[in-house]
Amino acid sequence: MSSNDTLDRLAQTLEARKPVNGGDPSTSYVARLLHKGPDAFLKKIGEEATETVMAAKDIDHGGPTEVLKGKLVGEVADLWFHTLVALAHYGLSPADVLAELERREGTSGIDEKALRKVQQRDADGN
């Protein structure tokens, strides 16, 4: 089973849990987050991002490495999950993110960032 299949199944579940699609905020965590609106799931993304950073720092500072790596994986899974909730809210999917990553493949990150700055300047009319 590929990771794309896992992401697709999760995206379908998130879509089904949207309140507009019958998701019940009283029985579904996802429906509750989406019902509360962007502030709720964006706050969770911030929390999970911070916990991801802290878990990575714990690995850097020693301790039982396999346990700490497992904690990092768990925090990244939480972060990914909540970002997928945000994507679903905004009508996007993991496929949109994967397409963007594929578009960037083989492009230097430095070059790609410089190109985005030029495009933004052009869009701003400067």
mmCIF file of N, CA, C and O in Angstrom, residues 38-98:
data_model
loop_
_atom_site.group_PDB
_atom_site.id
_atom_site.type_symbol
_atom_site.label_atom_id
_atom_site.label_comp_id
_atom_site.label_asym_id
_atom_site.label_seq_id
_atom_site.Cartn_x
_atom_site.Cartn_y
_atom_site.Cartn_z
ATOM 1 N N PRO A 38 -11.651 27.983 11.165
ATOM 2 C CA PRO A 38 -10.202 28.012 10.973
ATOM 3 C C PRO A 38 -9.385 28.278 12.238
ATOM 4 O O PRO A 38 -8.320 27.692 12.408
ATOM 5 N N ASP A 39 -9.853 29.134 13.123
ATOM 6 C CA ASP A 39 -9.056 29.414 14.323
ATOM 7 C C ASP A 39 -8.746 28.132 15.089
ATOM 8 O O ASP A 39 -7.652 27.979 15.625
ATOM 9 N N ALA A 40 -9.691 27.210 15.145
ATOM 10 C CA ALA A 40 -9.499 25.971 15.909
ATOM 11 C C ALA A 40 -8.421 25.099 15.280
ATOM 12 O O ALA A 40 -7.487 24.668 15.964
ATOM 13 N N PHE A 41 -8.531 24.811 13.975
ATOM 14 C CA PHE A 41 -7.543 23.907 13.389
ATOM 15 C C PHE A 41 -6.218 24.604 13.121
ATOM 16 O O PHE A 41 -5.169 23.975 13.184
ATOM 17 N N LEU A 42 -6.221 25.906 12.891
ATOM 18 C CA LEU A 42 -4.951 26.612 12.716
ATOM 19 C C LEU A 42 -4.180 26.667 14.029
ATOM 20 O O LEU A 42 -2.944 26.543 14.045
ATOM 21 N N LYS A 43 -4.892 26.822 15.139
ATOM 22 C CA LYS A 43 -4.245 26.776 16.452
ATOM 23 C C LYS A 43 -3.604 25.406 16.667
ATOM 24 O O LYS A 43 -2.477 25.307 17.152
ATOM 25 N N LYS A 44 -4.316 24.342 16.289
ATOM 26 C CA LYS A 44 -3.771 22.989 16.432
ATOM 27 C C LYS A 44 -2.523 22.809 15.566
ATOM 28 O O LYS A 44 -1.554 22.184 16.000
ATOM 29 N N ILE A 45 -2.511 23.374 14.368
ATOM 30 C CA ILE A 45 -1.332 23.275 13.509
ATOM 31 C C ILE A 45 -0.145 23.946 14.200
ATOM 32 O O ILE A 45 0.961 23.397 14.224
ATOM 33 N N GLY A 46 -0.365 25.116 14.784
ATOM 34 C CA GLY A 46 0.706 25.807 15.507
ATOM 35 C C GLY A 46 1.216 24.987 16.676
ATOM 36 O O GLY A 46 2.430 24.864 16.886
ATOM 37 N N GLU A 47 0.303 24.405 17.448
ATOM 38 C CA GLU A 47 0.701 23.577 18.591
ATOM 39 C C GLU A 47 1.505 22.364 18.131
ATOM 40 O O GLU A 47 2.543 22.034 18.720
ATOM 41 N N GLU A 48 1.003 21.700 17.097
ATOM 42 C CA GLU A 48 1.687 20.490 16.617
ATOM 43 C C GLU A 48 3.044 20.824 16.001
ATOM 44 O O GLU A 48 3.999 20.054 16.144
ATOM 45 N N ALA A 49 3.145 21.968 15.333
ATOM 46 C CA ALA A 49 4.438 22.381 14.775
ATOM 47 C C ALA A 49 5.445 22.607 15.899
ATOM 48 O O ALA A 49 6.600 22.171 15.820
ATOM 49 N N THR A 50 5.002 23.258 16.967
ATOM 50 C CA THR A 50 5.873 23.490 18.121
ATOM 51 C C THR A 50 6.290 22.166 18.761
ATOM 52 O O THR A 50 7.470 21.969 19.094
ATOM 53 N N GLU A 51 5.345 21.256 18.926
ATOM 54 C CA GLU A 51 5.661 19.950 19.517
ATOM 55 C C GLU A 51 6.605 19.155 18.623
ATOM 56 O O GLU A 51 7.464 18.410 19.119
ATOM 57 N N THR A 52 6.490 19.318 17.312
ATOM 58 C CA THR A 52 7.408 18.657 16.382
ATOM 59 C C THR A 52 8.826 19.185 16.576
ATOM 60 O O THR A 52 9.791 18.414 16.654
ATOM 61 N N VAL A 53 8.955 20.497 16.661
ATOM 62 C CA VAL A 53 10.266 21.111 16.885
ATOM 63 C C VAL A 53 10.856 20.625 18.207
ATOM 64 O O VAL A 53 12.036 20.249 18.286
ATOM 65 N N MET A 54 10.042 20.603 19.243
ATOM 66 C CA MET A 54 10.531 20.174 20.564
ATOM 67 C C MET A 54 10.969 18.710 20.540
ATOM 68 O O MET A 54 11.999 18.348 21.124
ATOM 69 N N ALA A 55 10.225 17.858 19.839
ATOM 70 C CA ALA A 55 10.594 16.442 19.748
ATOM 71 C C ALA A 55 11.922 16.276 19.005
ATOM 72 O O ALA A 55 12.768 15.471 19.402
ATOM 73 N N ALA A 56 12.125 17.054 17.955
ATOM 74 C CA ALA A 56 13.397 16.994 17.220
ATOM 75 C C ALA A 56 14.548 17.479 18.090
ATOM 76 O O ALA A 56 15.628 16.882 18.098
ATOM 77 N N LYS A 57 14.310 18.544 18.841
ATOM 78 C CA LYS A 57 15.348 19.059 19.739
ATOM 79 C C LYS A 57 15.696 18.030 20.814
ATOM 80 O O LYS A 57 16.853 17.929 21.210
ATOM 81 N N ASP A 58 14.701 17.290 21.305
ATOM 82 C CA ASP A 58 14.966 16.250 22.299
ATOM 83 C C ASP A 58 15.928 15.207 21.749
ATOM 84 O O ASP A 58 16.809 14.730 22.466
ATOM 85 N N ILE A 59 15.781 14.863 20.466
ATOM 86 C CA ILE A 59 16.706 13.903 19.845
ATOM 87 C C ILE A 59 18.111 14.490 19.837
ATOM 88 O O ILE A 59 19.083 13.804 20.158
ATOM 89 N N ASP A 60 18.215 15.777 19.498
ATOM 90 C CA ASP A 60 19.523 16.442 19.451
ATOM 91 C C ASP A 60 20.214 16.482 20.810
ATOM 92 O O ASP A 60 21.432 16.534 20.884
ATOM 93 N N HIS A 61 19.422 16.478 21.878
ATOM 94 C CA HIS A 61 19.993 16.610 23.218
ATOM 95 C C HIS A 61 20.126 15.288 23.961
ATOM 96 O O HIS A 61 20.300 15.276 25.172
ATOM 97 N N GLY A 62 20.033 14.191 23.245
ATOM 98 C CA GLY A 62 20.291 12.893 23.857
ATOM 99 C C GLY A 62 19.065 12.231 24.435
ATOM 100 O O GLY A 62 17.952 12.716 24.329
ATOM 101 N N GLY A 63 19.307 11.101 25.033
ATOM 102 C CA GLY A 63 18.219 10.303 25.574
ATOM 103 C C GLY A 63 18.053 9.051 24.751
ATOM 104 O O GLY A 63 18.823 8.792 23.831
ATOM 105 N N PRO A 64 17.053 8.251 25.079
ATOM 106 C CA PRO A 64 16.832 7.003 24.330
ATOM 107 C C PRO A 64 16.367 7.304 22.902
ATOM 108 O O PRO A 64 15.207 7.622 22.664
ATOM 109 N N THR A 65 17.303 7.230 21.967
ATOM 110 C CA THR A 65 17.084 7.698 20.603
ATOM 111 C C THR A 65 15.858 7.083 19.942
ATOM 112 O O THR A 65 15.073 7.800 19.325
ATOM 113 N N GLU A 66 15.671 5.773 20.032
ATOM 114 C CA GLU A 66 14.534 5.149 19.350
ATOM 115 C C GLU A 66 13.207 5.655 19.915
ATOM 116 O O GLU A 66 12.257 5.885 19.177
ATOM 117 N N VAL A 67 13.134 5.832 21.219
ATOM 118 C CA VAL A 67 11.915 6.374 21.841
ATOM 119 C C VAL A 67 11.673 7.799 21.345
ATOM 120 O O VAL A 67 10.553 8.166 20.976
ATOM 121 N N LEU A 68 12.731 8.595 21.316
ATOM 122 C CA LEU A 68 12.588 9.992 20.893
ATOM 123 C C LEU A 68 12.255 10.090 19.404
ATOM 124 O O LEU A 68 11.473 10.956 19.010
ATOM 125 N N LYS A 69 12.823 9.210 18.597
ATOM 126 C CA LYS A 69 12.474 9.206 17.171
ATOM 127 C C LYS A 69 11.005 8.839 16.988
ATOM 128 O O LYS A 69 10.317 9.403 16.145
ATOM 129 N N GLY A 70 10.528 7.894 17.789
ATOM 130 C CA GLY A 70 9.112 7.538 17.731
ATOM 131 C C GLY A 70 8.223 8.707 18.106
ATOM 132 O O GLY A 70 7.165 8.922 17.512
ATOM 133 N N LYS A 71 8.673 9.473 19.097
ATOM 134 C CA LYS A 71 7.905 10.664 19.500
ATOM 135 C C LYS A 71 7.888 11.691 18.373
ATOM 136 O O LYS A 71 6.844 12.294 18.093
ATOM 137 N N LEU A 72 9.011 11.880 17.697
ATOM 138 C CA LEU A 72 9.065 12.812 16.573
ATOM 139 C C LEU A 72 8.114 12.358 15.463
ATOM 140 O O LEU A 72 7.354 13.171 14.922
ATOM 141 N N VAL A 73 8.126 11.086 15.147
ATOM 142 C CA VAL A 73 7.226 10.572 14.112
ATOM 143 C C VAL A 73 5.768 10.828 14.510
ATOM 144 O O VAL A 73 4.952 11.250 13.686
ATOM 145 N N GLY A 74 5.444 10.591 15.769
ATOM 146 C CA GLY A 74 4.083 10.838 16.241
ATOM 147 C C GLY A 74 3.683 12.295 16.130
ATOM 148 O O GLY A 74 2.552 12.609 15.720
ATOM 149 N N GLU A 75 4.602 13.182 16.470
ATOM 150 C CA GLU A 75 4.291 14.619 16.380
ATOM 151 C C GLU A 75 4.142 15.068 14.926
ATOM 152 O O GLU A 75 3.266 15.876 14.607
ATOM 153 N N VAL A 76 4.992 14.539 14.050
ATOM 154 C CA VAL A 76 4.858 14.884 12.628
ATOM 155 C C VAL A 76 3.528 14.352 12.090
ATOM 156 O O VAL A 76 2.846 15.038 11.317
ATOM 157 N N ALA A 77 3.133 13.148 12.519
ATOM 158 C CA ALA A 77 1.841 12.606 12.096
ATOM 159 C C ALA A 77 0.708 13.534 12.553
ATOM 160 O O ALA A 77 -0.225 13.811 11.779
ATOM 161 N N ASP A 78 0.784 14.025 13.789
ATOM 162 C CA ASP A 78 -0.234 14.963 14.280
ATOM 163 C C ASP A 78 -0.235 16.252 13.450
ATOM 164 O O ASP A 78 -1.296 16.773 13.100
ATOM 165 N N LEU A 79 0.954 16.749 13.133
ATOM 166 C CA LEU A 79 1.075 17.968 12.330
ATOM 167 C C LEU A 79 0.484 17.752 10.942
ATOM 168 O O LEU A 79 -0.301 18.575 10.450
ATOM 169 N N TRP A 80 0.867 16.659 10.303
ATOM 170 C CA TRP A 80 0.337 16.363 8.969
ATOM 171 C C TRP A 80 -1.181 16.255 9.020
ATOM 172 O O TRP A 80 -1.879 16.779 8.164
ATOM 173 N N PHE A 81 -1.689 15.533 10.025
ATOM 174 C CA PHE A 81 -3.131 15.339 10.142
ATOM 175 C C PHE A 81 -3.851 16.685 10.194
ATOM 176 O O PHE A 81 -4.812 16.916 9.455
ATOM 177 N N HIS A 82 -3.394 17.564 11.050
ATOM 178 C CA HIS A 82 -4.077 18.849 11.204
ATOM 179 C C HIS A 82 -3.920 19.734 9.971
ATOM 180 O O HIS A 82 -4.816 20.513 9.645
ATOM 181 N N THR A 83 -2.796 19.611 9.268
ATOM 182 C CA THR A 83 -2.669 20.370 8.012
ATOM 183 C C THR A 83 -3.604 19.796 6.958
ATOM 184 O O THR A 83 -4.142 20.552 6.131
ATOM 185 N N LEU A 84 -3.838 18.488 6.999
ATOM 186 C CA LEU A 84 -4.806 17.888 6.075
ATOM 187 C C LEU A 84 -6.227 18.366 6.377
ATOM 188 O O LEU A 84 -7.033 18.547 5.462
ATOM 189 N N VAL A 85 -6.523 18.581 7.647
ATOM 190 C CA VAL A 85 -7.821 19.158 8.017
ATOM 191 C C VAL A 85 -7.944 20.551 7.395
ATOM 192 O O VAL A 85 -8.981 20.901 6.818
ATOM 193 N N ALA A 86 -6.888 21.339 7.481
ATOM 194 C CA ALA A 86 -6.904 22.684 6.879
ATOM 195 C C ALA A 86 -7.095 22.596 5.373
ATOM 196 O O ALA A 86 -7.900 23.344 4.800
ATOM 197 N N LEU A 87 -6.371 21.696 4.726
ATOM 198 C CA LEU A 87 -6.533 21.546 3.281
ATOM 199 C C LEU A 87 -7.982 21.215 2.934
ATOM 200 O O LEU A 87 -8.554 21.798 2.014
ATOM 201 N N ALA A 88 -8.572 20.270 3.683
ATOM 202 C CA ALA A 88 -9.965 19.883 3.422
ATOM 203 C C ALA A 88 -10.890 21.088 3.580
ATOM 204 O O ALA A 88 -11.784 21.309 2.752
ATOM 205 N N HIS A 89 -10.677 21.872 4.606
ATOM 206 C CA HIS A 89 -11.513 23.059 4.840
ATOM 207 C C HIS A 89 -11.468 24.002 3.640
ATOM 208 O O HIS A 89 -12.482 24.580 3.253
ATOM 209 N N TYR A 90 -10.287 24.168 3.074
ATOM 210 C CA TYR A 90 -10.113 25.113 1.978
ATOM 211 C C TYR A 90 -10.315 24.483 0.602
ATOM 212 O O TYR A 90 -9.992 25.099 -0.419
ATOM 213 N N GLY A 91 -10.860 23.261 0.575
ATOM 214 C CA GLY A 91 -11.166 22.616 -0.704
ATOM 215 C C GLY A 91 -9.953 22.097 -1.442
ATOM 216 O O GLY A 91 -9.979 21.967 -2.668
ATOM 217 N N LEU A 92 -8.906 21.804 -0.702
ATOM 218 C CA LEU A 92 -7.677 21.277 -1.294
ATOM 219 C C LEU A 92 -7.458 19.851 -0.805
ATOM 220 O O LEU A 92 -8.139 19.394 0.106
ATOM 221 N N SER A 93 -6.492 19.177 -1.410
ATOM 222 C CA SER A 93 -6.242 17.790 -1.040
ATOM 223 C C SER A 93 -4.745 17.521 -0.988
ATOM 224 O O SER A 93 -3.935 18.324 -1.479
ATOM 225 N N PRO A 94 -4.363 16.365 -0.445
ATOM 226 C CA PRO A 94 -2.944 15.991 -0.469
ATOM 227 C C PRO A 94 -2.391 15.963 -1.896
ATOM 228 O O PRO A 94 -1.218 16.288 -2.110
ATOM 229 N N ALA A 95 -3.224 15.624 -2.868
ATOM 230 C CA ALA A 95 -2.767 15.596 -4.259
ATOM 231 C C ALA A 95 -2.282 16.973 -4.711
ATOM 232 O O ALA A 95 -1.321 17.074 -5.495
ATOM 233 N N ASP A 96 -2.912 18.042 -4.213
ATOM 234 C CA ASP A 96 -2.473 19.393 -4.562
ATOM 235 C C ASP A 96 -1.066 19.669 -4.030
ATOM 236 O O ASP A 96 -0.231 20.260 -4.713
ATOM 237 N N VAL A 97 -0.802 19.210 -2.814
ATOM 238 C CA VAL A 97 0.516 19.407 -2.207
ATOM 239 C C VAL A 97 1.547 18.544 -2.930
ATOM 240 O O VAL A 97 2.658 19.009 -3.238
ATOM 241 N N LEU A 98 1.184 17.300 -3.213
ATOM 242 C CA LEU A 98 2.111 16.418 -3.925
ATOM 243 C C LEU A 98 2.441 16.965 -5.314
ATOM 244 O O LEU A 98 3.591 16.906 -5.750
#
